[in-house]
Short mmCIF file of C-alpha atoms in Angstrom, two decimals:
data_model
loop_
_atom_site.label_atom_id
_atom_site.label_comp_id
_atom_site.label_asym_id
_atom_site.label_seq_id
_atom_site.Cartn_x
_atom_site.Cartn_y
_atom_site.Cartn_z
CA MET A 55 145.65 192.34 128.76
CA ARG A 56 143.60 196.23 127.29
CA SER A 57 140.86 199.74 125.00
CA THR A 58 141.37 199.51 121.48
CA ARG A 59 144.11 198.04 119.42
CA ILE A 60 146.40 198.80 110.63
CA LYS A 61 147.41 199.81 107.51
CA ILE A 62 150.57 199.21 105.75
CA GLY A 63 152.80 201.76 104.18
CA MET A 64 156.05 202.29 102.28
CA ALA A 65 157.66 199.80 99.94
CA GLY A 66 160.24 198.36 102.32
CA ALA A 67 157.72 197.62 105.04
CA ALA A 68 155.16 196.32 102.56
CA VAL A 69 157.36 193.39 101.54
CA GLY A 70 157.69 192.21 105.13
CA VAL A 71 154.01 192.74 105.80
CA LEU A 72 153.04 190.81 102.67
CA ALA A 73 155.20 187.92 103.81
CA LEU A 74 153.52 187.99 107.22
CA MET A 75 150.08 188.05 105.60
CA VAL A 76 150.92 185.03 103.47
CA MET A 77 152.29 183.15 106.46
CA LEU A 78 149.29 183.95 108.65
CA ALA A 79 146.84 183.10 105.88
CA THR A 80 148.58 179.77 105.39
CA MET A 81 148.29 179.06 109.11
CA ALA A 82 144.62 179.96 108.99
CA THR A 83 143.70 177.80 106.01
CA GLY A 84 146.20 174.96 105.91
CA ALA A 85 148.47 175.40 102.89
CA GLY A 86 145.79 177.18 100.92
CA ALA A 87 143.26 174.33 101.01
CA ALA A 88 139.70 174.78 102.18
CA GLY A 89 139.51 174.77 105.97
CA THR A 90 137.74 175.95 109.07
CA VAL A 91 138.71 179.61 109.29
CA GLY A 92 135.63 181.21 110.77
CA SER A 93 133.25 179.59 113.16
CA GLY A 94 131.97 177.27 110.53
CA THR A 95 133.11 175.58 107.35
CA ALA A 96 134.31 178.24 104.95
CA SER A 97 136.53 178.60 101.93
CA ALA A 98 140.21 179.49 102.16
CA THR A 99 139.37 183.09 101.33
CA LYS A 100 136.22 183.65 103.37
CA SER A 101 135.33 183.23 107.04
CA VAL A 102 131.72 182.97 108.20
CA CYS A 103 129.75 183.27 111.43
CA GLY A 104 128.44 179.97 112.74
CA LYS A 105 127.29 177.79 109.88
CA GLY A 106 126.96 180.75 107.56
CA THR A 107 123.40 179.92 106.57
CA GLY A 108 122.13 183.49 106.40
CA LYS A 109 119.01 182.40 108.32
CA LYS A 110 118.09 183.73 111.76
CA ALA A 111 118.09 181.28 114.63
CA THR A 112 114.72 181.09 116.38
CA GLY A 113 114.93 178.20 118.84
CA THR A 114 115.40 178.15 122.60
CA PRO A 115 118.41 180.36 123.48
CA VAL A 116 121.79 178.99 124.49
CA LYS A 117 122.91 181.14 127.42
CA LEU A 118 126.45 182.51 127.80
CA GLY A 119 127.70 185.37 129.97
CA GLY A 120 130.76 187.45 130.80
CA ILE A 121 132.25 190.00 133.22
CA ASP A 122 134.31 193.03 132.12
CA MET A 123 136.02 195.66 134.25
CA LEU A 124 135.26 199.38 133.83
CA ILE A 125 137.17 201.86 136.02
CA PRO A 126 138.59 205.38 135.51
CA GLY A 127 141.53 205.02 133.12
CA VAL A 128 140.69 201.49 131.93
CA ASP A 129 137.72 200.25 129.88
CA PHE A 130 137.68 196.54 129.10
CA THR A 131 134.01 196.44 128.08
CA THR A 132 134.88 196.59 124.38
CA ILE A 133 135.97 192.95 124.54
CA GLY A 134 132.61 191.72 125.77
CA GLN A 135 130.73 194.01 123.40
CA VAL A 136 132.55 192.58 120.38
CA ALA A 137 132.01 189.01 121.60
CA ALA A 138 128.31 189.92 121.81
CA ALA A 139 128.44 191.27 118.25
CA TYR A 140 130.04 188.03 117.06
CA PHE A 141 127.24 186.04 118.68
CA LYS A 142 124.67 188.28 116.95
CA CYS A 143 126.32 187.42 113.65
CA VAL A 144 126.15 183.73 114.56
CA ASN A 145 122.45 184.13 115.39
CA ASP A 146 121.87 185.67 111.95
CA ASN A 147 123.53 182.61 110.41
CA GLY A 148 121.67 179.70 111.92
CA GLY A 149 122.84 180.02 115.53
CA ILE A 150 123.84 176.80 117.26
CA ASN A 151 121.88 174.27 115.23
CA GLY A 152 118.94 176.68 115.09
CA HIS A 153 119.29 177.98 118.66
CA PRO A 154 120.37 181.63 119.13
CA ILE A 155 123.09 182.54 121.61
CA SER A 156 121.86 184.78 124.42
CA TYR A 157 124.86 186.64 125.89
CA LYS A 158 124.65 188.51 129.21
CA LEU A 159 127.51 190.92 129.89
CA TYR A 160 128.11 192.45 133.34
CA ASN A 161 130.52 195.26 134.23
CA GLU A 162 132.51 195.38 137.48
CA GLN A 163 134.49 198.16 139.16
CA LEU A 164 137.57 196.29 140.45
CA ASN A 165 135.59 195.12 143.45
CA PRO A 166 136.24 191.49 144.53
CA ALA A 167 132.88 191.19 146.28
CA GLN A 168 131.14 192.40 143.14
CA GLU A 169 133.23 190.08 140.95
CA ALA A 170 132.34 187.07 143.10
CA ALA A 171 128.65 187.99 143.15
CA LEU A 172 128.48 188.41 139.37
CA ALA A 173 130.11 185.04 138.69
CA ARG A 174 127.59 183.35 140.97
CA LYS A 175 124.74 185.30 139.39
CA LEU A 176 125.74 184.15 135.92
CA ILE A 177 126.03 180.49 136.84
CA GLU A 178 123.40 180.05 139.56
CA LYS A 179 120.70 182.61 138.64
CA ASP A 180 121.12 183.34 134.93
CA LYS A 181 121.87 179.63 134.34
CA VAL A 182 124.49 180.21 131.65
CA VAL A 183 126.13 177.12 130.16
CA GLY A 184 129.42 178.97 129.78
CA VAL A 185 131.32 182.10 130.77
CA ALA A 186 133.23 183.93 128.03
CA GLY A 187 134.77 187.33 127.39
CA ASN A 188 135.92 188.13 130.94
CA THR A 189 138.62 190.78 131.33
CA SER A 190 139.64 192.41 134.60
CA PHE A 191 142.59 193.34 136.78
CA ALA A 192 141.36 190.97 139.50
CA GLU A 193 138.42 188.76 138.45
CA CYS A 194 140.60 185.73 137.61
CA GLY A 195 142.02 185.67 141.13
CA THR A 196 138.64 186.25 142.70
CA ASN A 197 136.75 183.52 140.84
CA ALA A 198 139.27 180.88 139.71
CA LYS A 199 138.40 178.41 142.49
CA TYR A 200 134.67 179.00 142.08
CA TYR A 201 134.77 178.33 138.32
CA LYS A 202 136.83 175.19 138.94
CA SER A 203 134.31 173.95 141.53
CA LYS A 204 131.53 174.36 138.96
CA GLY A 205 133.50 172.77 136.11
CA PHE A 206 133.66 176.01 134.08
CA VAL A 207 136.58 177.06 131.86
CA VAL A 208 136.44 180.71 130.82
CA ILE A 209 137.55 181.78 127.34
CA GLY A 210 138.50 185.41 127.86
CA ALA A 211 141.29 187.98 127.76
CA GLY A 212 143.56 187.83 130.78
CA VAL A 213 145.45 190.39 132.84
CA GLN A 214 146.56 189.02 136.21
CA ALA A 215 148.67 185.99 137.12
CA GLU A 216 145.74 183.67 137.93
CA CYS A 217 144.49 184.04 134.36
CA TYR A 218 147.58 182.12 133.23
CA SER A 219 148.32 179.88 136.21
CA THR A 220 145.00 178.15 136.95
CA PRO A 221 142.94 175.63 134.94
CA SER A 222 139.86 177.89 135.03
CA PHE A 223 140.90 180.24 132.20
CA ALA A 224 141.99 179.91 128.59
CA GLU A 225 142.86 183.42 127.42
CA VAL A 226 143.04 184.46 123.77
CA ASN A 227 145.65 187.12 124.56
CA SER A 228 149.14 186.96 126.03
CA GLY A 229 148.32 189.36 128.85
CA PRO A 230 150.46 192.26 130.08
CA ARG A 231 153.28 190.18 131.58
CA TYR A 232 154.09 188.32 128.38
CA SER A 233 153.32 191.27 126.12
CA ASN A 234 155.86 193.23 128.18
CA VAL A 235 158.31 190.33 127.79
CA GLY A 236 157.94 190.59 124.02
CA ALA A 237 158.45 194.36 124.04
CA ALA A 238 161.45 194.08 126.37
CA GLN A 239 163.02 191.42 124.13
CA ALA A 240 162.66 193.76 121.16
CA LEU A 241 164.14 196.72 123.03
CA VAL A 242 167.12 194.67 124.20
CA LYS A 243 167.71 193.51 120.63
CA ALA A 244 167.53 197.16 119.52
CA GLY A 245 170.44 197.98 121.84
CA ILE A 246 169.01 199.78 124.87
CA THR A 247 171.40 200.48 127.76
CA LYS A 248 168.83 200.70 130.61
CA LEU A 249 165.12 199.92 130.92
CA ALA A 250 162.26 201.63 132.77
CA VAL A 251 158.87 199.91 132.87
CA ALA A 252 155.49 201.38 133.92
CA SER A 253 152.19 199.54 134.49
CA PRO A 254 149.09 200.25 136.60
CA ASP A 255 150.06 199.71 140.25
CA THR A 256 147.33 197.08 140.69
CA ILE A 257 149.13 194.70 138.30
CA SER A 258 152.66 196.12 138.16
CA ALA A 259 154.47 193.42 140.15
CA TYR A 260 153.15 190.68 137.87
CA ALA A 261 153.00 192.60 134.58
CA ASP A 262 156.45 194.17 134.77
CA GLY A 263 158.28 191.23 136.34
CA GLY A 264 158.76 189.42 133.04
CA ALA A 265 160.26 192.48 131.33
CA ALA A 266 162.59 192.91 134.31
CA LEU A 267 163.80 189.32 133.92
CA VAL A 268 164.51 189.89 130.23
CA ALA A 269 166.59 192.98 131.03
CA LYS A 270 168.47 191.31 133.88
CA ALA A 271 169.31 188.30 131.72
CA ALA A 272 170.90 190.72 129.25
CA GLY A 273 172.82 192.54 132.00
CA ILE A 274 170.77 195.71 131.56
CA PRO A 275 169.77 197.81 134.62
CA VAL A 276 165.99 197.96 135.03
CA LYS A 277 163.60 199.93 137.23
CA ILE A 278 159.83 199.49 137.69
CA PHE A 279 157.50 202.49 138.02
CA PRO A 280 154.10 201.36 139.41
CA THR A 281 151.49 203.88 138.26
CA HIS A 282 148.29 204.78 140.06
CA LEU A 283 145.23 205.29 137.83
CA PRO A 284 143.84 207.61 136.72
CA VAL A 285 147.12 209.35 135.95
CA THR A 286 147.20 212.98 137.12
CA ASP A 287 150.81 213.96 136.32
CA ALA A 288 152.24 211.87 133.50
CA THR A 289 155.01 214.41 132.83
CA SER A 290 156.60 214.06 136.28
CA GLN A 291 156.67 210.27 136.10
CA LEU A 292 157.93 210.27 132.53
CA LEU A 293 160.81 212.59 133.45
CA GLN A 294 161.72 210.27 136.34
CA MET A 295 161.83 207.35 133.92
CA TYR A 296 163.92 209.31 131.43
CA GLN A 297 166.30 210.43 134.18
CA PHE A 298 166.87 206.77 135.05
CA VAL A 299 167.45 205.44 131.52
CA GLY A 300 169.13 208.47 129.90
CA ASP A 301 169.77 208.88 126.19
CA GLY A 302 169.90 205.50 124.48
CA GLY A 303 167.80 203.82 127.16
CA GLY A 304 164.40 202.18 126.81
CA ILE A 305 161.04 203.16 128.29
CA LEU A 306 158.29 200.52 128.24
CA ILE A 307 154.72 201.63 128.93
CA ASP A 308 151.97 199.12 129.65
CA PHE A 309 148.69 201.04 129.44
CA THR A 310 145.43 201.03 127.52
CA PRO A 311 144.51 203.84 125.07
CA ASP A 312 142.68 205.46 127.99
CA THR A 313 146.01 206.22 129.71
CA ALA A 314 148.95 205.78 127.31
CA PRO A 315 148.36 209.07 125.41
CA ALA A 316 149.12 211.10 128.53
CA PHE A 317 152.66 209.70 128.62
CA MET A 318 153.18 209.91 124.88
CA LYS A 319 151.97 213.51 124.68
CA ALA A 320 154.25 214.36 127.62
CA ALA A 321 157.21 212.84 125.74
CA GLU A 322 156.40 215.02 122.73
CA ALA A 323 156.12 218.14 124.89
CA GLN A 324 159.43 217.40 126.62
CA GLY A 325 161.23 216.71 123.34
CA ILE A 326 162.48 213.27 124.35
CA VAL A 327 160.71 211.03 121.83
CA ASP A 328 163.86 210.51 119.75
CA LYS A 329 166.24 210.29 122.71
CA VAL A 330 165.15 206.82 123.89
CA LYS A 331 163.64 203.68 122.43
CA TRP A 332 159.98 203.18 123.36
CA GLY A 333 158.39 199.83 124.06
CA SER A 334 154.75 199.07 124.73
CA SER A 335 152.32 196.26 125.31
CA THR A 336 149.63 195.64 122.74
CA PRO A 337 146.82 198.16 123.41
CA ILE A 338 148.29 201.09 121.47
CA ALA A 339 148.84 199.03 118.28
CA ASN A 340 146.06 200.62 116.23
CA THR A 341 145.53 203.50 113.80
CA PHE A 342 143.27 205.35 116.25
CA MET A 343 146.31 205.72 118.51
CA SER A 344 148.90 206.28 115.80
CA GLY A 345 146.82 209.12 114.39
CA GLN A 346 146.97 211.08 117.64
CA PHE A 347 150.68 211.74 117.67
CA SER A 348 153.30 213.65 115.68
CA PRO A 349 155.56 211.95 113.10
CA THR A 350 158.41 212.14 115.63
CA TRP A 351 157.21 208.77 116.92
CA ASP A 352 157.74 207.04 113.57
CA GLY A 353 160.53 204.49 113.86
CA HIS A 354 160.92 204.91 117.63
CA LEU A 355 158.38 202.32 118.85
CA TRP A 356 158.72 198.61 119.61
CA ILE A 357 155.11 197.61 120.38
CA ASP A 358 154.50 193.97 121.20
CA ASN A 359 151.35 193.03 119.29
CA GLU A 360 149.62 189.89 120.60
CA PHE A 361 147.69 189.57 117.35
CA ALA A 362 148.07 190.08 113.62
CA ASN A 363 148.15 193.60 112.25
CA VAL A 364 144.66 195.10 112.38
CA ASP A 365 143.93 195.03 108.66
CA PRO A 366 141.15 193.21 106.78
CA LYS A 367 143.69 192.13 104.13
CA VAL A 368 145.57 189.96 106.66
CA GLY A 369 143.15 187.06 106.15
CA PRO A 370 139.56 185.76 106.30
CA ASP A 371 139.02 186.14 110.05
CA SER A 372 140.43 189.66 110.04
CA ALA A 373 138.08 190.58 107.18
CA LEU A 374 135.13 189.04 109.04
CA MET A 375 135.98 191.01 112.19
CA PHE A 376 135.89 194.28 110.23
CA ALA A 377 132.53 193.29 108.73
CA ILE A 378 131.06 192.41 112.14
CA LEU A 379 132.26 195.66 113.69
CA LYS A 380 130.71 197.65 110.85
CA LYS A 381 127.36 195.84 110.89
CA TYR A 382 126.76 195.28 114.58
CA THR A 383 128.74 197.96 116.47
CA LYS A 384 130.20 201.46 116.40
CA ILE A 385 133.55 200.16 117.69
CA ALA A 386 136.78 200.92 115.82
CA PRO A 387 139.03 198.00 114.84
CA GLY A 388 141.85 197.27 117.28
CA ALA A 389 143.31 194.72 119.67
CA PHE A 390 140.37 194.71 122.09
CA PRO A 391 137.97 193.96 119.22
CA GLN A 392 140.36 191.22 118.08
CA MET A 393 140.12 189.71 121.58
CA GLY A 394 136.33 189.88 121.54
CA PHE A 395 136.19 188.37 118.06
CA LEU A 396 138.40 185.45 119.10
CA VAL A 397 136.36 184.86 122.25
CA GLY A 398 133.24 184.67 120.11
CA LYS A 399 134.88 182.45 117.51
CA PHE A 400 136.27 179.88 119.92
CA ALA A 401 133.18 179.77 122.17
CA THR A 402 131.05 179.23 119.06
CA ASN A 403 133.38 176.50 117.79
CA ALA A 404 133.00 174.72 121.13
CA LEU A 405 129.20 174.98 120.97
CA LEU A 406 129.05 173.69 117.40
CA SER A 407 131.19 170.67 118.30
CA ILE A 408 128.66 169.40 120.87
CA LYS A 409 126.73 166.27 119.96
CA GLY A 410 123.41 166.26 121.78
CA ALA A 411 122.09 168.69 124.38
CA VAL A 412 123.97 171.90 125.14
CA THR A 413 124.46 172.01 128.89
CA ALA A 414 127.04 173.53 131.21
CA LYS A 415 128.78 170.16 131.30
CA SER A 416 128.74 169.54 127.56
CA TYR A 417 129.82 173.10 126.72
CA ASN A 418 132.75 173.22 129.15
CA THR A 419 133.83 169.73 128.10
CA ALA A 420 133.83 171.02 124.51
CA VAL A 421 135.91 174.05 125.53
CA ILE A 422 138.53 171.81 127.12
CA ALA A 423 138.61 169.71 123.94
CA LEU A 424 139.49 172.69 121.72
CA LYS A 425 142.86 172.44 119.96
CA ASN A 426 144.44 173.56 116.69
CA GLN A 427 141.95 176.40 116.35
CA LYS A 428 143.34 178.19 113.33
CA THR A 429 142.96 181.90 112.68
CA ASP A 430 144.92 184.54 110.79
CA ILE A 431 144.64 186.80 113.86
CA LEU A 432 147.08 184.68 115.90
CA CYS A 433 150.64 183.58 115.13
CA LYS A 434 149.79 180.00 116.20
CA PRO A 435 146.51 178.07 116.56
CA PHE A 436 144.57 178.47 119.82
CA TYR A 437 143.89 175.56 122.15
CA VAL A 438 142.66 174.75 125.66
CA GLY A 439 143.27 171.17 126.74
CA LYS A 440 142.97 169.58 130.17
CA LEU A 441 145.99 171.41 131.59
CA PRO A 442 146.80 173.00 134.97
CA TYR A 443 147.08 176.37 133.20
CA HIS A 444 146.84 177.75 129.67
CA ILE A 445 149.16 180.16 127.78
CA PRO A 446 148.24 179.38 124.16
CA ASN A 447 149.14 182.86 122.88
CA ASN A 448 152.92 182.82 123.41
CA THR A 449 154.24 184.10 120.08
CA ASN A 450 153.83 187.77 119.06
CA ILE A 451 154.87 190.32 116.45
CA ILE A 452 156.46 193.76 116.91
CA VAL A 453 154.92 196.83 115.28
CA ASP A 454 155.72 200.55 114.94
CA TYR A 455 154.02 203.76 113.76
CA LYS A 456 154.59 205.21 110.30
CA ASP A 457 152.64 207.99 108.61
CA LYS A 458 149.78 207.67 111.13
CA ALA A 459 149.47 203.96 110.38
CA VAL A 460 150.86 200.86 112.10
CA VAL A 461 153.52 198.78 110.36
CA VAL A 462 155.13 195.44 111.13
CA LYS A 463 158.66 195.77 112.48
CA SER A 464 159.38 192.06 112.98
CA GLY A 465 157.35 188.91 112.48
CA CYS A 466 156.13 186.17 114.80
CA THR A 467 158.65 185.56 117.59
CA ASN A 468 158.43 183.22 120.59
CA PHE A 469 158.57 184.76 124.06
CA ALA A 470 161.80 184.01 125.86
CA PRO A 471 161.07 181.35 128.53
CA VAL A 472 161.77 183.73 131.42
CA ASP A 473 159.05 181.82 133.30
CA LYS A 474 159.15 178.03 133.64
CA SER A 475 155.48 178.07 132.65
CA ILE A 476 156.36 179.17 129.11
CA ALA A 477 158.90 176.37 128.72
CA GLN A 478 156.38 173.86 130.09
CA THR A 479 153.66 175.23 127.81
CA ARG A 480 155.75 174.48 124.73
CA ILE A 481 156.41 170.95 125.97
CA TRP A 482 152.66 170.38 126.32
CA GLU A 483 151.97 171.88 122.90
CA LYS A 484 154.29 169.38 121.24
CA LYS A 485 153.36 166.40 123.43
CA PHE A 486 149.59 166.77 122.98
CA ASN A 487 149.59 168.20 119.42
CA LEU A 488 147.71 171.26 120.64
CA ASN A 489 148.58 173.88 118.03
CA THR A 490 150.60 172.32 115.23
CA GLY A 491 147.72 172.47 112.79
CA LYS A 492 148.04 168.76 112.03
#
């Protein structure tokens, strides 16, 4: 899952970050040799949009579309907007063999009837060849069977269970459940004695269940706090969570930057920042967030980051994302822009791989064929494959705040297989050579 998601500081942290950068860059370029690191052929040090021709595409448009949720307390539209910006960059660099990408983005308000209608509008009225960039609390569940019936596979950013348990979606992110698993793993390793977890009540059972399994496996008491959005009294809920865990416990919050600050400001006001260890899912892993809070947070956060540190120095794709954001948007760098960038990159790669006419059938066949899609933004290459479900992003890093920046706390770590689906995913990856880079 999640709105915006870095800068590196201090000598000790810099060494670890440099090592991570080298490792990610190697993954992205293949042992330093020239490779496909953007959406076209590029050098080991530069990623490009499309074929990187620098010439505007002028042919008949290739139509894509997406659906993003926008409700009080949660804004997922950034993901689609950045995917759109990526496609604009592709169009300024030759498009898809001379054809520009036309991207239609719809917003929905957590309304299943609206979600169903928009999916049908995209495919049956707008005549898109592919759906990309979808992010919602409920759209995966609403439209999974419909997409399957039409032969569509959505490259998006998932939230709910159906995004990771049906063949209709291949998400670039880990989603809240697995991001919470990563944060919970880190908190357990840090020595917490109890764990409290809070997510929006619409996704809490799914999102927090993985973290609960991690705690239970370690013999640590855990309690879930479903949270209704928009939050009206963060202090009361936070104090309930603190009362449960006590000093030395762990509190894991799973909210976007629209909501998380209310809890973090309440912790500052109540003077309990340094009394517990704080975990979080990915959305708050950005300098916009770190700059809002006092230095008391430094060293007290275990944020599961589904992507590389948000820094142009990480590698070619990270640098290209910063350039695209600056040229085509007013959006600050963060995890949501990383999601949108990756959606654009992988959808474009699928389009460029097509031999012959670009149709709904040829595009979605090309999406399914994607594997070993290297990028410095992910710990491991992205893939789709003809599988019953897709969890390609299953290895994350842990970050923390320091001096109003975000620093790497620990490098790429596999999620514990608390769900059989994670264990099965890794079997498929090895069996079908999906993300080894070979």
